[in-house]
Amino acid sequence: MTTPRVARLPRDQRRTQLLDAAAQVFTSVGYHAAAMDDIAEAAGVSKPVLYQHFSSKMELYLALLDQSCTRLEQIVTDALASTDVNRDRVVATMGAFYSFVSEQRADFRLVFESDLTGVDEVRDRLAVTMDTLADAVAEVIADDTDLPPAQARLLAVSLVGVAQVSARYWMSSPYDPDDAIDRDEAAELVSRLAWRGIRGFPRREDPERPGDHPGH
C-alpha cells in the first residue's frame, strides 16, 4: 500500500489551510491537549508538511493568535472610521465587539479566552492588541474634544474595557431562553451607557465638520 499524496498548494494557501485546522483543534481541546498530529490530521496533511510551515506548536499558535488579533483590530478600526457622527460611532464600535465574539468564534476564544496568558509571547501580543484599540479610540476622542492625550487615552481604555467585558459576558451568560438578549439589542444597550458618559465631553468646535452636539 502507498500513502496518498497530498495535493500541492501554493504556500500561502497551504498556510491558511493549516491555520484553519489549528483553530478548530485549539478551540476544541485547548492548547495543552492539542497535538501537532491532531492538527495535521484535521488539515488532511502529513506531519512533515505541517512542520515545513511551522516549526513548533507554539509558533503555530502565535501565528493563529496574531491573525485573530489583526481581525479584531481591523473590525474595530473600520467601525471607528465608518461615520463622523459620534453617537453612531459609539454604536458601531460597541457593535464591532459584539460581532467579533458572536461571529468569529475561534478568534474570540483565542483573543479573550486563551489558556496561555502566562506565556510572555502570548501576553505581549494580547497587550499590543488592547493598546492598539485604545490608541485608535483615544485618537478620535482627542481629535473631537481637544482633551490632553493622557485623559483621552484613559477614556479610551475605559470604553474598550466596557465593550470587551460586556461582549464577553453576553456571549458566555447562561440566559434562560425567555430572558436571552438579542445581540443587536445588547450592543445598543451598552452603547447607550457609553454614549451617556462620553457625550459629557463637548466636541471641539469645527465649522467645517458637521457633527452631533454632545447633548444630543
mmCIF file with all atom_site columns, C-alpha atoms in Angstrom, residues 9-204:
data_model
loop_
_atom_site.group_PDB
_atom_site.id
_atom_site.type_symbol
_atom_site.label_atom_id
_atom_site.label_alt_id
_atom_site.label_comp_id
_atom_site.label_asym_id
_atom_site.label_entity_id
_atom_site.label_seq_id
_atom_site.pdbx_PDB_ins_code
_atom_site.Cartn_x
_atom_site.Cartn_y
_atom_site.Cartn_z
_atom_site.occupancy
_atom_site.B_iso_or_equiv
_atom_site.pdbx_formal_charge
_atom_site.auth_seq_id
_atom_site.auth_comp_id
_atom_site.auth_asym_id
_atom_site.auth_atom_id
_atom_site.pdbx_PDB_model_num
ATOM 1   C CA . LEU A 1 9   ? -0.936  24.071 -2.853 1.00 0.00 ? 9   LEU A CA 1
ATOM 2   C CA . PRO A 1 10  ? 0.724   27.471 -3.103 1.00 0.00 ? 10  PRO A CA 1
ATOM 3   C CA . ARG A 1 11  ? 2.495   28.230 0.171  1.00 0.00 ? 11  ARG A CA 1
ATOM 4   C CA . ASP A 1 12  ? 0.064   30.950 1.258  1.00 0.00 ? 12  ASP A CA 1
ATOM 5   C CA . GLN A 1 13  ? -2.954  28.699 0.608  1.00 0.00 ? 13  GLN A CA 1
ATOM 6   C CA . ARG A 1 14  ? -1.374  25.821 2.493  1.00 0.00 ? 14  ARG A CA 1
ATOM 7   C CA . ARG A 1 15  ? -0.594  28.133 5.415  1.00 0.00 ? 15  ARG A CA 1
ATOM 8   C CA . THR A 1 16  ? -4.216  29.305 5.503  1.00 0.00 ? 16  THR A CA 1
ATOM 9   C CA . GLN A 1 17  ? -5.402  25.704 5.442  1.00 0.00 ? 17  GLN A CA 1
ATOM 10  C CA . LEU A 1 18  ? -3.130  24.780 8.338  1.00 0.00 ? 18  LEU A CA 1
ATOM 11  C CA . LEU A 1 19  ? -4.177  27.795 10.392 1.00 0.00 ? 19  LEU A CA 1
ATOM 12  C CA . ASP A 1 20  ? -7.859  26.978 9.865  1.00 0.00 ? 20  ASP A CA 1
ATOM 13  C CA . ALA A 1 21  ? -7.259  23.407 11.019 1.00 0.00 ? 21  ALA A CA 1
ATOM 14  C CA . ALA A 1 22  ? -5.265  24.605 14.017 1.00 0.00 ? 22  ALA A CA 1
ATOM 15  C CA . ALA A 1 23  ? -8.054  26.985 15.007 1.00 0.00 ? 23  ALA A CA 1
ATOM 16  C CA . GLN A 1 24  ? -10.504 24.088 15.097 1.00 0.00 ? 24  GLN A CA 1
ATOM 17  C CA . VAL A 1 25  ? -8.218  21.943 17.228 1.00 0.00 ? 25  VAL A CA 1
ATOM 18  C CA . PHE A 1 26  ? -7.041  24.633 19.645 1.00 0.00 ? 26  PHE A CA 1
ATOM 19  C CA . THR A 1 27  ? -10.546 25.947 20.298 1.00 0.00 ? 27  THR A CA 1
ATOM 20  C CA . SER A 1 28  ? -11.931 22.442 20.726 1.00 0.00 ? 28  SER A CA 1
ATOM 21  C CA . VAL A 1 29  ? -9.441  20.990 23.184 1.00 0.00 ? 29  VAL A CA 1
ATOM 22  C CA . GLY A 1 30  ? -7.176  23.873 24.197 1.00 0.00 ? 30  GLY A CA 1
ATOM 23  C CA . TYR A 1 31  ? -3.507  24.396 23.526 1.00 0.00 ? 31  TYR A CA 1
ATOM 24  C CA . HIS A 1 32  ? -2.131  21.918 26.019 1.00 0.00 ? 32  HIS A CA 1
ATOM 25  C CA . ALA A 1 33  ? -4.283  18.982 24.904 1.00 0.00 ? 33  ALA A CA 1
ATOM 26  C CA . ALA A 1 34  ? -3.761  19.680 21.197 1.00 0.00 ? 34  ALA A CA 1
ATOM 27  C CA . ALA A 1 35  ? -1.066  17.764 19.350 1.00 0.00 ? 35  ALA A CA 1
ATOM 28  C CA . MET A 1 36  ? 0.606   18.514 16.053 1.00 0.00 ? 36  MET A CA 1
ATOM 29  C CA . ASP A 1 37  ? -0.615  15.104 14.882 1.00 0.00 ? 37  ASP A CA 1
ATOM 30  C CA . ASP A 1 38  ? -4.203  16.236 15.537 1.00 0.00 ? 38  ASP A CA 1
ATOM 31  C CA . ILE A 1 39  ? -3.699  19.437 13.579 1.00 0.00 ? 39  ILE A CA 1
ATOM 32  C CA . ALA A 1 40  ? -2.074  17.638 10.657 1.00 0.00 ? 40  ALA A CA 1
ATOM 33  C CA . GLU A 1 41  ? -4.942  15.165 10.578 1.00 0.00 ? 41  GLU A CA 1
ATOM 34  C CA . ALA A 1 42  ? -7.545  17.939 10.700 1.00 0.00 ? 42  ALA A CA 1
ATOM 35  C CA . ALA A 1 43  ? -5.788  19.655 7.788  1.00 0.00 ? 43  ALA A CA 1
ATOM 36  C CA . GLY A 1 44  ? -5.508  16.425 5.831  1.00 0.00 ? 44  GLY A CA 1
ATOM 37  C CA . VAL A 1 45  ? -1.719  16.626 5.568  1.00 0.00 ? 45  VAL A CA 1
ATOM 38  C CA . SER A 1 46  ? 1.236   14.700 6.923  1.00 0.00 ? 46  SER A CA 1
ATOM 39  C CA . LYS A 1 47  ? 3.067   15.967 9.982  1.00 0.00 ? 47  LYS A CA 1
ATOM 40  C CA . PRO A 1 48  ? 6.224   16.695 7.921  1.00 0.00 ? 48  PRO A CA 1
ATOM 41  C CA . VAL A 1 49  ? 4.149   19.020 5.726  1.00 0.00 ? 49  VAL A CA 1
ATOM 42  C CA . LEU A 1 50  ? 2.898   20.803 8.847  1.00 0.00 ? 50  LEU A CA 1
ATOM 43  C CA . TYR A 1 51  ? 6.452   21.200 10.134 1.00 0.00 ? 51  TYR A CA 1
ATOM 44  C CA . GLN A 1 52  ? 7.542   22.674 6.810  1.00 0.00 ? 52  GLN A CA 1
ATOM 45  C CA . HIS A 1 53  ? 5.389   25.684 7.661  1.00 0.00 ? 53  HIS A CA 1
ATOM 46  C CA . PHE A 1 54  ? 5.541   25.800 11.461 1.00 0.00 ? 54  PHE A CA 1
ATOM 47  C CA . SER A 1 55  ? 8.493   24.521 13.436 1.00 0.00 ? 55  SER A CA 1
ATOM 48  C CA . SER A 1 56  ? 6.559   24.057 16.681 1.00 0.00 ? 56  SER A CA 1
ATOM 49  C CA . LYS A 1 57  ? 3.105   24.055 18.194 1.00 0.00 ? 57  LYS A CA 1
ATOM 50  C CA . MET A 1 58  ? 3.847   27.405 19.867 1.00 0.00 ? 58  MET A CA 1
ATOM 51  C CA . GLU A 1 59  ? 4.877   29.009 16.587 1.00 0.00 ? 59  GLU A CA 1
ATOM 52  C CA . LEU A 1 60  ? 1.619   27.800 15.056 1.00 0.00 ? 60  LEU A CA 1
ATOM 53  C CA . TYR A 1 61  ? -0.404  29.093 17.995 1.00 0.00 ? 61  TYR A CA 1
ATOM 54  C CA . LEU A 1 62  ? 1.258   32.508 17.876 1.00 0.00 ? 62  LEU A CA 1
ATOM 55  C CA . ALA A 1 63  ? 0.639   32.788 14.134 1.00 0.00 ? 63  ALA A CA 1
ATOM 56  C CA . LEU A 1 64  ? -3.021  31.979 14.713 1.00 0.00 ? 64  LEU A CA 1
ATOM 57  C CA . LEU A 1 65  ? -3.260  34.416 17.625 1.00 0.00 ? 65  LEU A CA 1
ATOM 58  C CA . ASP A 1 66  ? -1.658  37.138 15.528 1.00 0.00 ? 66  ASP A CA 1
ATOM 59  C CA . GLN A 1 67  ? -4.211  36.539 12.785 1.00 0.00 ? 67  GLN A CA 1
ATOM 60  C CA . SER A 1 68  ? -7.105  36.710 15.254 1.00 0.00 ? 68  SER A CA 1
ATOM 61  C CA . CYS A 1 69  ? -5.814  39.894 16.883 1.00 0.00 ? 69  CYS A CA 1
ATOM 62  C CA . THR A 1 70  ? -5.391  41.539 13.496 1.00 0.00 ? 70  THR A CA 1
ATOM 63  C CA . ARG A 1 71  ? -9.004  40.717 12.618 1.00 0.00 ? 71  ARG A CA 1
ATOM 64  C CA . LEU A 1 72  ? -10.265 42.319 15.821 1.00 0.00 ? 72  LEU A CA 1
ATOM 65  C CA . GLU A 1 73  ? -8.140  45.412 15.260 1.00 0.00 ? 73  GLU A CA 1
ATOM 66  C CA . GLN A 1 74  ? -9.473  45.732 11.703 1.00 0.00 ? 74  GLN A CA 1
ATOM 67  C CA . ILE A 1 75  ? -13.107 45.293 12.747 1.00 0.00 ? 75  ILE A CA 1
ATOM 68  C CA . VAL A 1 76  ? -12.837 47.980 15.416 1.00 0.00 ? 76  VAL A CA 1
ATOM 69  C CA . THR A 1 77  ? -10.864 50.499 13.338 1.00 0.00 ? 77  THR A CA 1
ATOM 70  C CA . ASP A 1 78  ? -13.353 50.052 10.475 1.00 0.00 ? 78  ASP A CA 1
ATOM 71  C CA . ALA A 1 79  ? -16.181 50.812 12.902 1.00 0.00 ? 79  ALA A CA 1
ATOM 72  C CA . LEU A 1 80  ? -14.439 53.949 14.142 1.00 0.00 ? 80  LEU A CA 1
ATOM 73  C CA . ALA A 1 81  ? -13.955 55.159 10.578 1.00 0.00 ? 81  ALA A CA 1
ATOM 74  C CA . SER A 1 82  ? -17.494 54.346 9.467  1.00 0.00 ? 82  SER A CA 1
ATOM 75  C CA . THR A 1 83  ? -19.053 57.670 10.470 1.00 0.00 ? 83  THR A CA 1
ATOM 76  C CA . ASP A 1 84  ? -18.276 61.163 11.779 1.00 0.00 ? 84  ASP A CA 1
ATOM 77  C CA . VAL A 1 85  ? -21.394 61.233 13.969 1.00 0.00 ? 85  VAL A CA 1
ATOM 78  C CA . ASN A 1 86  ? -20.215 60.470 17.466 1.00 0.00 ? 86  ASN A CA 1
ATOM 79  C CA . ARG A 1 87  ? -23.243 58.594 18.750 1.00 0.00 ? 87  ARG A CA 1
ATOM 80  C CA . ASP A 1 88  ? -23.298 56.416 15.642 1.00 0.00 ? 88  ASP A CA 1
ATOM 81  C CA . ARG A 1 89  ? -19.584 55.832 16.038 1.00 0.00 ? 89  ARG A CA 1
ATOM 82  C CA . VAL A 1 90  ? -20.069 54.593 19.604 1.00 0.00 ? 90  VAL A CA 1
ATOM 83  C CA . VAL A 1 91  ? -22.830 52.258 18.428 1.00 0.00 ? 91  VAL A CA 1
ATOM 84  C CA . ALA A 1 92  ? -20.678 50.949 15.562 1.00 0.00 ? 92  ALA A CA 1
ATOM 85  C CA . THR A 1 93  ? -17.667 50.377 17.801 1.00 0.00 ? 93  THR A CA 1
ATOM 86  C CA . MET A 1 94  ? -19.608 48.570 20.506 1.00 0.00 ? 94  MET A CA 1
ATOM 87  C CA . GLY A 1 95  ? -21.335 46.553 17.809 1.00 0.00 ? 95  GLY A CA 1
ATOM 88  C CA . ALA A 1 96  ? -17.953 45.559 16.393 1.00 0.00 ? 96  ALA A CA 1
ATOM 89  C CA . PHE A 1 97  ? -17.001 43.819 19.634 1.00 0.00 ? 97  PHE A CA 1
ATOM 90  C CA . TYR A 1 98  ? -20.339 42.005 19.792 1.00 0.00 ? 98  TYR A CA 1
ATOM 91  C CA . SER A 1 99  ? -19.990 40.910 16.171 1.00 0.00 ? 99  SER A CA 1
ATOM 92  C CA . PHE A 1 100 ? -16.484 39.650 16.877 1.00 0.00 ? 100 PHE A CA 1
ATOM 93  C CA . VAL A 1 101 ? -17.470 37.472 19.826 1.00 0.00 ? 101 VAL A CA 1
ATOM 94  C CA . SER A 1 102 ? -20.558 36.057 18.090 1.00 0.00 ? 102 SER A CA 1
ATOM 95  C CA . GLU A 1 103 ? -19.350 35.612 14.505 1.00 0.00 ? 103 GLU A CA 1
ATOM 96  C CA . GLN A 1 104 ? -15.625 34.943 14.893 1.00 0.00 ? 104 GLN A CA 1
ATOM 97  C CA . ARG A 1 105 ? -15.894 32.141 17.451 1.00 0.00 ? 105 ARG A CA 1
ATOM 98  C CA . ALA A 1 106 ? -12.380 30.768 17.044 1.00 0.00 ? 106 ALA A CA 1
ATOM 99  C CA . ASP A 1 107 ? -10.864 34.263 17.067 1.00 0.00 ? 107 ASP A CA 1
ATOM 100 C CA . PHE A 1 108 ? -12.902 35.185 20.135 1.00 0.00 ? 108 PHE A CA 1
ATOM 101 C CA . ARG A 1 109 ? -11.675 32.132 22.039 1.00 0.00 ? 109 ARG A CA 1
ATOM 102 C CA . LEU A 1 110 ? -8.052  32.809 21.122 1.00 0.00 ? 110 LEU A CA 1
ATOM 103 C CA . VAL A 1 111 ? -8.073  36.524 21.960 1.00 0.00 ? 111 VAL A CA 1
ATOM 104 C CA . PHE A 1 112 ? -10.320 36.578 25.018 1.00 0.00 ? 112 PHE A CA 1
ATOM 105 C CA . GLU A 1 113 ? -10.131 33.049 26.432 1.00 0.00 ? 113 GLU A CA 1
ATOM 106 C CA . SER A 1 114 ? -6.566  31.952 25.744 1.00 0.00 ? 114 SER A CA 1
ATOM 107 C CA . ASP A 1 115 ? -5.215  29.398 28.193 1.00 0.00 ? 115 ASP A CA 1
ATOM 108 C CA . LEU A 1 116 ? -1.683  30.706 27.589 1.00 0.00 ? 116 LEU A CA 1
ATOM 109 C CA . THR A 1 117 ? -1.859  34.174 29.110 1.00 0.00 ? 117 THR A CA 1
ATOM 110 C CA . GLY A 1 118 ? 1.021   33.174 31.378 1.00 0.00 ? 118 GLY A CA 1
ATOM 111 C CA . VAL A 1 119 ? 3.306   32.821 28.352 1.00 0.00 ? 119 VAL A CA 1
ATOM 112 C CA . ASP A 1 120 ? 5.246   36.024 27.645 1.00 0.00 ? 120 ASP A CA 1
ATOM 113 C CA . GLU A 1 121 ? 4.770   35.964 23.873 1.00 0.00 ? 121 GLU A CA 1
ATOM 114 C CA . VAL A 1 122 ? 1.016   35.466 24.180 1.00 0.00 ? 122 VAL A CA 1
ATOM 115 C CA . ARG A 1 123 ? 0.574   38.040 26.921 1.00 0.00 ? 123 ARG A CA 1
ATOM 116 C CA . ASP A 1 124 ? 2.619   40.588 24.979 1.00 0.00 ? 124 ASP A CA 1
ATOM 117 C CA . ARG A 1 125 ? 0.626   40.066 21.772 1.00 0.00 ? 125 ARG A CA 1
ATOM 118 C CA . LEU A 1 126 ? -2.676  40.481 23.578 1.00 0.00 ? 126 LEU A CA 1
ATOM 119 C CA . ALA A 1 127 ? -1.384  43.611 25.310 1.00 0.00 ? 127 ALA A CA 1
ATOM 120 C CA . VAL A 1 128 ? -0.327  45.086 21.960 1.00 0.00 ? 128 VAL A CA 1
ATOM 121 C CA . THR A 1 129 ? -3.819  44.483 20.595 1.00 0.00 ? 129 THR A CA 1
ATOM 122 C CA . MET A 1 130 ? -5.533  46.177 23.518 1.00 0.00 ? 130 MET A CA 1
ATOM 123 C CA . ASP A 1 131 ? -3.087  49.079 23.231 1.00 0.00 ? 131 ASP A CA 1
ATOM 124 C CA . THR A 1 132 ? -3.786  49.371 19.507 1.00 0.00 ? 132 THR A CA 1
ATOM 125 C CA . LEU A 1 133 ? -7.528  49.503 20.098 1.00 0.00 ? 133 LEU A CA 1
ATOM 126 C CA . ALA A 1 134 ? -7.187  52.021 22.908 1.00 0.00 ? 134 ALA A CA 1
ATOM 127 C CA . ASP A 1 135 ? -4.873  54.197 20.804 1.00 0.00 ? 135 ASP A CA 1
ATOM 128 C CA . ALA A 1 136 ? -7.363  54.204 17.922 1.00 0.00 ? 136 ALA A CA 1
ATOM 129 C CA . VAL A 1 137 ? -10.223 55.260 20.201 1.00 0.00 ? 137 VAL A CA 1
ATOM 130 C CA . ALA A 1 138 ? -8.029  57.799 22.024 1.00 0.00 ? 138 ALA A CA 1
ATOM 131 C CA . GLU A 1 139 ? -7.085  59.433 18.738 1.00 0.00 ? 139 GLU A CA 1
ATOM 132 C CA . VAL A 1 140 ? -10.747 60.020 17.914 1.00 0.00 ? 140 VAL A CA 1
ATOM 133 C CA . ILE A 1 141 ? -11.511 61.352 21.396 1.00 0.00 ? 141 ILE A CA 1
ATOM 134 C CA . ALA A 1 142 ? -8.518  63.710 21.403 1.00 0.00 ? 142 ALA A CA 1
ATOM 135 C CA . ASP A 1 143 ? -9.353  64.993 17.940 1.00 0.00 ? 143 ASP A CA 1
ATOM 136 C CA . ASP A 1 144 ? -13.015 65.561 18.790 1.00 0.00 ? 144 ASP A CA 1
ATOM 137 C CA . THR A 1 145 ? -12.606 67.053 22.252 1.00 0.00 ? 145 THR A CA 1
ATOM 138 C CA . ASP A 1 146 ? -9.102  68.532 22.430 1.00 0.00 ? 146 ASP A CA 1
ATOM 139 C CA . LEU A 1 147 ? -8.576  66.663 25.690 1.00 0.00 ? 147 LEU A CA 1
ATOM 140 C CA . PRO A 1 148 ? -4.915  66.100 26.619 1.00 0.00 ? 148 PRO A CA 1
ATOM 141 C CA . PRO A 1 149 ? -3.542  62.769 25.331 1.00 0.00 ? 149 PRO A CA 1
ATOM 142 C CA . ALA A 1 150 ? -3.371  61.182 28.788 1.00 0.00 ? 150 ALA A CA 1
ATOM 143 C CA . GLN A 1 151 ? -7.018  61.980 29.520 1.00 0.00 ? 151 GLN A CA 1
ATOM 144 C CA . ALA A 1 152 ? -8.169  60.868 26.073 1.00 0.00 ? 152 ALA A CA 1
ATOM 145 C CA . ARG A 1 153 ? -6.349  57.566 26.460 1.00 0.00 ? 153 ARG A CA 1
ATOM 146 C CA . LEU A 1 154 ? -7.804  56.885 29.906 1.00 0.00 ? 154 LEU A CA 1
ATOM 147 C CA . LEU A 1 155 ? -11.291 57.374 28.487 1.00 0.00 ? 155 LEU A CA 1
ATOM 148 C CA . ALA A 1 156 ? -10.406 55.174 25.508 1.00 0.00 ? 156 ALA A CA 1
ATOM 149 C CA . VAL A 1 157 ? -9.128  52.346 27.710 1.00 0.00 ? 157 VAL A CA 1
ATOM 150 C CA . SER A 1 158 ? -12.357 52.573 29.721 1.00 0.00 ? 158 SER A CA 1
ATOM 151 C CA . LEU A 1 159 ? -14.542 52.390 26.598 1.00 0.00 ? 159 LEU A CA 1
ATOM 152 C CA . VAL A 1 160 ? -12.596 49.434 25.201 1.00 0.00 ? 160 VAL A CA 1
ATOM 153 C CA . GLY A 1 161 ? -12.915 47.721 28.566 1.00 0.00 ? 161 GLY A CA 1
ATOM 154 C CA . VAL A 1 162 ? -16.683 48.228 28.637 1.00 0.00 ? 162 VAL A CA 1
ATOM 155 C CA . ALA A 1 163 ? -17.017 46.863 25.108 1.00 0.00 ? 163 ALA A CA 1
ATOM 156 C CA . GLN A 1 164 ? -14.789 43.847 25.708 1.00 0.00 ? 164 GLN A CA 1
ATOM 157 C CA . VAL A 1 165 ? -16.096 42.806 29.115 1.00 0.00 ? 165 VAL A CA 1
ATOM 158 C CA . SER A 1 166 ? -19.768 43.289 28.268 1.00 0.00 ? 166 SER A CA 1
ATOM 159 C CA . ALA A 1 167 ? -19.474 41.417 24.959 1.00 0.00 ? 167 ALA A CA 1
ATOM 160 C CA . ARG A 1 168 ? -17.691 38.512 26.651 1.00 0.00 ? 168 ARG A CA 1
ATOM 161 C CA . TYR A 1 169 ? -20.300 38.430 29.404 1.00 0.00 ? 169 TYR A CA 1
ATOM 162 C CA . TRP A 1 170 ? -23.147 38.497 26.883 1.00 0.00 ? 170 TRP A CA 1
ATOM 163 C CA . MET A 1 171 ? -21.571 35.664 24.917 1.00 0.00 ? 171 MET A CA 1
ATOM 164 C CA . SER A 1 172 ? -20.982 33.393 27.910 1.00 0.00 ? 172 SER A CA 1
ATOM 165 C CA . SER A 1 173 ? -24.003 34.106 30.113 1.00 0.00 ? 173 SER A CA 1
ATOM 166 C CA . PRO A 1 174 ? -26.343 31.100 30.510 1.00 0.00 ? 174 PRO A CA 1
ATOM 167 C CA . TYR A 1 175 ? -29.535 33.049 29.898 1.00 0.00 ? 175 TYR A CA 1
ATOM 168 C CA . ASP A 1 176 ? -32.882 31.357 30.107 1.00 0.00 ? 176 ASP A CA 1
ATOM 169 C CA . PRO A 1 177 ? -34.236 31.374 26.530 1.00 0.00 ? 177 PRO A CA 1
ATOM 170 C CA . ASP A 1 178 ? -37.060 33.651 27.642 1.00 0.00 ? 178 ASP A CA 1
ATOM 171 C CA . ASP A 1 179 ? -34.565 36.160 29.057 1.00 0.00 ? 179 ASP A CA 1
ATOM 172 C CA . ALA A 1 180 ? -31.895 35.994 26.342 1.00 0.00 ? 180 ALA A CA 1
ATOM 173 C CA . ILE A 1 181 ? -30.832 39.359 24.939 1.00 0.00 ? 181 ILE A CA 1
ATOM 174 C CA . ASP A 1 182 ? -30.512 39.695 21.194 1.00 0.00 ? 182 ASP A CA 1
ATOM 175 C CA . ARG A 1 183 ? -27.030 40.690 20.020 1.00 0.00 ? 183 ARG A CA 1
ATOM 176 C CA . ASP A 1 184 ? -28.115 43.974 18.455 1.00 0.00 ? 184 ASP A CA 1
ATOM 177 C CA . GLU A 1 185 ? -30.214 44.815 21.499 1.00 0.00 ? 185 GLU A CA 1
ATOM 178 C CA . ALA A 1 186 ? -27.270 44.082 23.802 1.00 0.00 ? 186 ALA A CA 1
ATOM 179 C CA . ALA A 1 187 ? -24.886 46.195 21.748 1.00 0.00 ? 187 ALA A CA 1
ATOM 180 C CA . GLU A 1 188 ? -27.380 49.068 21.643 1.00 0.00 ? 188 GLU A CA 1
ATOM 181 C CA . LEU A 1 189 ? -27.947 48.886 25.394 1.00 0.00 ? 189 LEU A CA 1
ATOM 182 C CA . VAL A 1 190 ? -24.243 49.103 26.176 1.00 0.00 ? 190 VAL A CA 1
ATOM 183 C CA . SER A 1 191 ? -23.791 51.800 23.517 1.00 0.00 ? 191 SER A CA 1
ATOM 184 C CA . ARG A 1 192 ? -26.348 53.952 25.303 1.00 0.00 ? 192 ARG A CA 1
ATOM 185 C CA . LEU A 1 193 ? -24.383 53.580 28.533 1.00 0.00 ? 193 LEU A CA 1
ATOM 186 C CA . ALA A 1 194 ? -21.116 54.510 26.821 1.00 0.00 ? 194 ALA A CA 1
ATOM 187 C CA . TRP A 1 195 ? -22.630 57.409 24.911 1.00 0.00 ? 195 TRP A CA 1
ATOM 188 C CA . ARG A 1 196 ? -24.190 58.936 28.011 1.00 0.00 ? 196 ARG A CA 1
ATOM 189 C CA . GLY A 1 197 ? -20.718 59.035 29.521 1.00 0.00 ? 197 GLY A CA 1
ATOM 190 C CA . ILE A 1 198 ? -18.623 60.191 26.580 1.00 0.00 ? 198 ILE A CA 1
ATOM 191 C CA . ARG A 1 199 ? -21.053 62.866 25.415 1.00 0.00 ? 199 ARG A CA 1
ATOM 192 C CA . GLY A 1 200 ? -20.291 64.769 28.609 1.00 0.00 ? 200 GLY A CA 1
ATOM 193 C CA . PHE A 1 201 ? -17.050 65.897 26.967 1.00 0.00 ? 201 PHE A CA 1
ATOM 194 C CA . PRO A 1 202 ? -18.037 68.637 24.495 1.00 0.00 ? 202 PRO A CA 1
ATOM 195 C CA . ARG A 1 203 ? -16.995 68.201 20.902 1.00 0.00 ? 203 ARG A CA 1
ATOM 196 C CA . ARG A 1 204 ? -14.335 70.587 19.646 1.00 0.00 ? 204 ARG A CA 1
#
